[in-house]
Amino acid sequence: MDDNAYSVEPAAEMPARPARRGRSRDDLKSFRDKLTHGTVHKPEFEYELLTMFARNETSAPFAMPALCFIFYITSMFWASFTEATTWIAIVSISRVYMLDQCRRLLSIPRTEVNVGQWRRHFNRIELVNGFALAAFALIGISIHDTDGASPATFSSHVFIFATLMVVLAIRMTFASTLPRLFLAGTVPMTVAVAGRLFTLGDPFYFALASMAIGIHVFFVYLARGLHSTALAMVEFRAEKDNLISELEEASAISDEARRRAEAANKAKSRFLATMSHELRTPLNAIMGFSEVMEKELIGPIGNDIYRDYARSIYQSGDHLLCIINEILDLSRIEAGRYDLHEETMRLTDIAEDCQRLVKIKADAKALVIVEDFAPDLPHIWADPRALRQICLNLLSNALKFTPKGGRITLIVGHTQDGGQFLTVADTGPGIPEEEIPRVLQAFGQGSLAHETAEGGTGLGLPIVQNLIHLHGGTFDLQSELRKGTEVTVTLPPQRVLHAIAPLQPLGQERHRDPAPRPARQPRMRMAPAGVPDHVAYRISGDAR
């Protein structure tokens, strides 16, 4: 056979994949630890904050131009057309350039972005925008008189103050992710507005200028709060992405492990199927020839030693065949390919058949098999081959572990909830409590079993467990050292078929009674012509 027929994966690839997974897992764990313990420096998220500002600008490209156009129209009431037009032109050019640079940043791959350079570039552009907006506070200053009491002067200065408030609010909304950029775009206008109001020398305008400075400080405080919120949001998003990456990594590892397990299971199934065929063919020939030699069917051997050798060969071959069959049965059960062929049967009949099969071996060891069957047990719905294998495995274990002159008790009865059980109890050496889990595993045997029992594979009890579980039943093993072992398998009530009483006694069914004849209806006769209807009815009644 080809040595590579059952290989699951090339050996060269196996060390590389765990190494890659290990590096990725370490990187993810390190990044998550930094996020958890707060050791990630804020510049690590500068790119996200920078792109958030760019998206804010490009999401509402006409907000600031429309507002500046309103300022431009309003400024016509106190400023000259040339000054106002020059101001709106400068502001429009700076805004268009800012939007163009924001779109350019968003179009560049992240790996090609120099965050520090772009941050300084935006600060310079925003500073130009700030000076352009600040020029709004200076237009018309040469036309107005310095008398703050005139209505035109008062209205223009109040409007300029209101304009500052609106600009501060809008720039705080758009540029809060970058506090320095917010300052670069608003400080020039605040200084210009406050300076113009201070130069008027009126207490009212002095208070208005002070209020402008105070409101600017307040907006700076709000912008820092929004910046902290945006930074926390970016951190949480990074942690979420990290967790998603870990989940994807774990899912990939799980899928890979499942794929390998499925491949290994298929390889095992192919191996068992192939080996069972390869082993059974020569094994049957060996057993057949050894049996012919032992029974001297062709002719006498002439030597008792050779006859004993032939008997030993046959017994060893039979033992090996049993091992192969048990391994195949267990592999089919574990792979879910063991199909139950269910039919109606009695559990007591199965127990009696198995007892007769092992009676010869029991007599050879001077063992007594005691039957204790409950009378009139109803039929059950189960696989007779599986239940026969369960009973034979339990009886075979009892025969192996019970010393000469011992007793084996075979019990069949019903449970309190309506199910049925089968119990095999022996007077063997017993099993230490700490060894019971090992005994119930495939190929597992207790320490005393190696000293006192005959040879075995350790597959009997695992097969019993799996077969009874396929029937929806339970398995229980109770053992006391030096006193014996008791194994009980229980079938659920759903497997028990209860006889249904006939609805009517046999031979007395209602459908056998003759059906009653319907009452005869009166025959209507036609009255002679000219006779009234009521007379006709009377005639019919008389005729009846």
Coordinates of C-alpha atoms in Angstrom, one line a residue, residues 125-311:
I125 CA -5.1 76.3 4.5
E126 CA -7.5 76.8 7.5
L127 CA -5.3 79.7 8.7
V128 CA -5.8 81.3 5.3
N129 CA -9.5 80.6 5.5
G130 CA -9.5 82.2 9.0
F131 CA -7.9 85.4 7.8
A132 CA -10.3 85.5 4.8
L133 CA -13.3 85.3 7.2
A134 CA -11.7 87.8 9.5
A135 CA -11.6 90.3 6.7
F136 CA -15.4 90.4 7.0
A137 CA -15.0 92.3 10.2
L138 CA -12.9 95.0 8.5
I139 CA -15.0 95.7 5.3
G140 CA -16.8 99.0 5.4
I141 CA -14.6 100.3 8.2
S142 CA -13.5 103.3 6.1
I143 CA -17.0 104.3 5.2
H144 CA -18.6 104.2 8.7
D145 CA -18.1 107.1 11.1
T146 CA -16.7 106.3 14.4
D147 CA -19.9 107.3 16.1
G148 CA -21.2 104.1 17.5
A149 CA -24.6 105.7 18.2
S150 CA -25.7 105.9 14.6
P151 CA -28.2 103.1 13.6
A152 CA -26.1 101.9 10.6
T153 CA -23.0 101.5 12.7
F154 CA -24.9 99.8 15.5
S155 CA -26.6 97.4 13.1
S156 CA -23.4 96.5 11.2
H157 CA -21.5 95.8 14.4
V158 CA -24.2 93.6 15.9
F159 CA -24.4 91.7 12.6
I160 CA -20.7 91.2 12.6
F161 CA -20.8 89.9 16.2
A162 CA -23.6 87.5 15.2
T163 CA -21.6 86.4 12.2
L164 CA -18.7 85.5 14.5
M165 CA -21.0 83.3 16.6
V166 CA -22.3 81.5 13.5
V167 CA -18.8 80.9 12.1
L168 CA -17.6 79.6 15.5
A169 CA -20.5 77.1 15.7
I170 CA -20.0 75.9 12.2
R171 CA -16.2 75.5 12.4
M172 CA -16.5 73.8 15.7
T173 CA -18.9 71.2 14.1
F174 CA -16.6 70.6 11.1
A175 CA -13.1 70.9 12.7
S176 CA -13.6 69.6 16.2
T177 CA -11.6 66.5 15.4
L178 CA -8.5 68.7 15.0
P179 CA -8.4 71.3 17.8
R180 CA -5.4 73.2 16.3
L181 CA -7.1 73.5 13.0
F182 CA -10.2 74.9 14.7
L183 CA -8.0 77.5 16.4
A184 CA -6.3 78.4 13.1
G185 CA -9.7 79.0 11.4
T186 CA -11.4 81.0 14.2
V187 CA -8.8 83.0 16.2
P188 CA -8.2 85.5 13.4
M189 CA -11.9 86.4 13.0
T190 CA -12.4 86.6 16.8
V191 CA -9.4 89.0 17.1
A192 CA -10.6 91.1 14.2
V193 CA -14.2 91.4 15.6
A194 CA -13.0 92.1 19.1
G195 CA -10.5 94.7 17.9
R196 CA -13.0 96.5 15.8
L197 CA -15.5 96.6 18.7
F198 CA -12.8 97.8 21.1
T199 CA -11.8 100.7 18.8
L200 CA -15.3 102.2 19.0
G201 CA -14.7 103.2 22.7
D202 CA -18.3 102.6 23.7
P203 CA -19.0 100.6 26.9
F204 CA -21.6 98.6 25.0
Y205 CA -19.2 97.6 22.3
F206 CA -16.5 96.9 24.9
A207 CA -18.9 94.5 26.6
L208 CA -19.7 93.0 23.2
A209 CA -16.0 92.5 22.4
S210 CA -15.4 90.9 25.8
M211 CA -18.4 88.6 25.2
A212 CA -17.0 87.6 21.8
I213 CA -13.7 86.6 23.4
G214 CA -15.5 84.7 26.2
I215 CA -17.8 82.9 23.7
H216 CA -14.7 81.9 21.6
V217 CA -13.1 80.4 24.7
F218 CA -16.3 78.5 25.4
F219 CA -16.4 77.1 21.9
V220 CA -12.8 76.1 22.2
Y221 CA -13.8 74.1 25.4
L222 CA -16.7 72.5 23.5
A223 CA -14.4 71.7 20.6
R224 CA -12.0 69.9 22.9
G225 CA -14.9 67.9 24.3
L226 CA -16.0 66.9 20.9
H227 CA -12.4 66.0 20.0
S228 CA -12.2 63.7 23.1
T229 CA -15.5 62.1 22.0
A230 CA -14.3 61.6 18.5
L231 CA -11.0 60.1 19.8
A232 CA -12.8 57.7 22.1
M233 CA -15.1 56.7 19.2
V234 CA -12.0 56.0 17.0
E235 CA -10.5 54.0 19.9
F236 CA -13.6 51.9 20.4
R237 CA -13.9 51.4 16.6
A238 CA -10.3 50.2 16.6
E239 CA -10.9 47.8 19.5
K240 CA -14.1 46.6 17.7
D241 CA -12.1 46.0 14.5
N242 CA -9.5 44.2 16.6
L243 CA -12.0 41.9 18.2
I244 CA -13.6 41.2 14.8
S245 CA -10.1 40.3 13.5
E246 CA -9.6 38.0 16.5
L247 CA -13.0 36.4 15.8
E248 CA -12.2 35.9 12.2
E249 CA -8.8 34.4 13.1
A250 CA -10.5 32.1 15.6
S251 CA -13.1 31.2 13.1
A252 CA -10.4 30.5 10.5
I253 CA -8.5 28.3 13.0
S254 CA -11.7 26.5 13.9
D255 CA -12.5 25.9 10.2
E256 CA -9.0 24.6 9.6
A257 CA -9.2 22.3 12.6
R258 CA -12.6 21.0 11.5
R259 CA -11.3 20.5 7.9
R260 CA -8.3 18.6 9.3
A261 CA -10.6 16.5 11.6
E262 CA -12.9 15.7 8.7
A263 CA -9.9 14.8 6.5
A264 CA -8.5 12.6 9.3
N265 CA -11.8 10.9 9.9
K266 CA -12.1 10.2 6.1
A267 CA -8.6 8.9 6.1
K268 CA -9.3 6.7 9.1
S269 CA -12.5 5.3 7.5
R270 CA -10.6 4.5 4.3
F271 CA -7.8 2.9 6.3
L272 CA -10.2 0.8 8.3
A273 CA -12.2 -0.2 5.3
T274 CA -9.1 -1.1 3.3
M275 CA -7.3 -2.9 6.2
S276 CA -10.4 -4.9 7.1
H277 CA -10.6 -6.2 3.6
E278 CA -6.8 -6.8 3.4
L279 CA -6.8 -8.6 6.8
R280 CA -10.0 -10.6 6.6
T281 CA -9.1 -12.3 3.3
P282 CA -5.8 -14.0 4.5
L283 CA -7.3 -14.4 8.0
N284 CA -10.2 -16.4 6.7
A285 CA -7.8 -18.6 4.7
I286 CA -5.6 -19.2 7.8
M287 CA -8.6 -20.0 10.0
G288 CA -10.1 -22.3 7.3
F289 CA -6.9 -24.3 6.8
S290 CA -6.1 -24.5 10.5
E291 CA -9.6 -25.8 11.2
V292 CA -9.2 -28.4 8.4
M293 CA -5.9 -29.5 10.0
E294 CA -7.3 -29.6 13.5
K295 CA -10.2 -31.8 12.5
E296 CA -8.1 -33.9 10.1
L297 CA -10.7 -33.6 7.4
I298 CA -8.2 -34.5 4.6
G299 CA -6.2 -37.0 6.5
P300 CA -4.6 -37.7 9.9
I301 CA -1.7 -35.5 11.0
G302 CA -0.1 -38.1 13.1
N303 CA 1.2 -35.8 15.8
D304 CA -0.9 -34.3 18.7
I305 CA 1.5 -31.3 19.0
Y306 CA 0.7 -30.3 15.4
R307 CA -3.0 -30.6 16.1
D308 CA -2.6 -28.4 19.2
Y309 CA -0.7 -25.9 17.0
A310 CA -3.6 -25.9 14.5
R311 CA -6.1 -25.3 17.3

